Amino acid sequence: MAEYHEMVHHIDRIMRRIDGSMHRRMPEVDVDRIGPLGCIILTVLSRIEPAPIQRLVDQLCRDGSQMTRAIKKLEASGLIEKHRDEHDGRITVLTLTAKGRVFVAEVLDIMEGIVADLLLPLSPTERKQFADLLAKL
Amino acid sequence: MAEYHEMVHHIDRIMRRIDGSMHRRMPEVDVDRIGPLGCIILTVLSRIEPAPIQRLVDQLCRDGSQMTRAIKKLEASGLIEKHRDEHDGRITVLTLTAKGRVFVAEVLDIMEGIVADLLLPLSPTERKQFADLLAKL
DNA sequence: TATTGTTATACTCTATAACTATA
DNA sequence: TATAGTTATAGAGTATAACAATA
């Protein structure tokens, strides 16, 4: 009855449209060649910092080894800093640098515009609904 | 006010969870090593066949060259067939084979279960809302 | 023994440009 | 000239397993 499987296609398509828009608008901003993964790591980090790497792995549903490489690149570009946790020597805590904060602000601005364009077919009420439903999932 | 940019993270996370679930449950079914892209091409094709390659490119928001390679693999595995359009020699129309149809049915079944799990936090009404909103975008 | 993070490897997906063929 | 599709190439993302260090 439900035909839930169509939603996989819809979500994939939306993600592709977002990626495509990002890809078009980022080159002007992404001087350090961070890429889409780096951008999403930075923007999420900006909301939860200071945060251990493991927390980002959970939040982003990415592999640990992948996160290691991406974070190494972000650190090399001077966008984030690593700090060893005082109480637990296994944990590496991440924070944004001043340069990182400036970059995140630019990326968030671009994302805001992209999502606004994406939501054009919806009424204001529906946009609110959609945002709330996404947050519940 | 809006904070639309958070939705990028939410959508990305949902897509990653779907991919992860697919990756876990597909190995038993995906004998020909089609991969996630191949699966989504087949399932979309099953809804719109017979369809020219260009139509799949639009539907899936993928690059034409990427589609060429993916389709070549699907054809080599005997899941789809290519037919030249009678009226326009530039167009290649795709159809599923019998083997392709069997495979698609299995994949759709897995997708159905994955989305059902994903939507557990929502009430039946909210699930309907979410599906409708996705379809509008 | 379990957890955090790293390294190495192989594979898939993606973007770009140059190309052929048909209209 | 415009469109449909192909080829080649380089780059980015992903999964896996094996590993070191800390708890």
Short mmCIF file of C-alpha atoms (C1' of nucleotides) in Angstrom, two decimals, chain A residues 16 19 23 30 33-41 60-63 66-67 69-71 73-74, chain B residues 12 16 19, chain C residues 9-15, chain D residues 11-15:
data_model
loop_
_atom_site.label_atom_id
_atom_site.label_comp_id
_atom_site.label_asym_id
_atom_site.label_seq_id
_atom_site.Cartn_x
_atom_site.Cartn_y
_atom_site.Cartn_z
CA ARG A 16 21.87 15.51 -5.66
CA ASP A 19 25.26 18.83 -4.08
CA HIS A 23 29.34 22.47 -6.53
CA ASP A 30 36.32 27.12 -1.34
CA ARG A 33 39.62 22.90 -1.90
CA ILE A 34 37.81 21.44 1.10
CA GLY A 35 35.06 19.76 -0.89
CA PRO A 36 31.46 18.95 0.09
CA LEU A 37 32.41 16.54 2.89
CA GLY A 38 34.77 19.07 4.46
CA CYS A 39 32.05 21.73 4.27
CA ILE A 40 29.46 19.64 6.03
CA ILE A 41 31.95 18.62 8.71
CA LEU A 60 27.41 12.58 10.02
CA CYS A 61 27.00 8.79 9.74
CA ARG A 62 30.46 8.58 8.21
CA ASP A 63 33.25 6.09 8.63
CA GLN A 66 37.16 8.76 6.39
CA MET A 67 36.79 11.33 9.13
CA ARG A 69 41.51 11.94 6.48
CA ALA A 70 39.00 14.75 6.08
CA ILE A 71 39.98 16.25 9.43
CA LYS A 73 42.98 18.16 5.49
CA LEU A 74 40.89 20.68 7.44
CA ASP B 12 22.50 14.31 4.18
CA ARG B 16 23.66 8.30 4.64
CA ASP B 19 22.90 4.09 2.00
"C1'" DT C 9 43.97 -0.51 0.29
"C1'" DA C 10 40.51 -1.15 -3.02
"C1'" DC C 11 36.42 0.28 -4.95
"C1'" DT C 12 32.62 3.42 -6.28
"C1'" DC C 13 30.89 7.78 -7.46
"C1'" DT C 14 31.52 12.33 -9.60
"C1'" DA C 15 32.95 16.27 -12.77
"C1'" DG D 11 39.52 13.58 -8.24
"C1'" DA D 12 36.48 12.85 -4.23
"C1'" DG D 13 33.85 9.74 -1.27
"C1'" DT D 14 33.32 5.10 0.87
"C1'" DA D 15 34.03 0.41 3.21
#
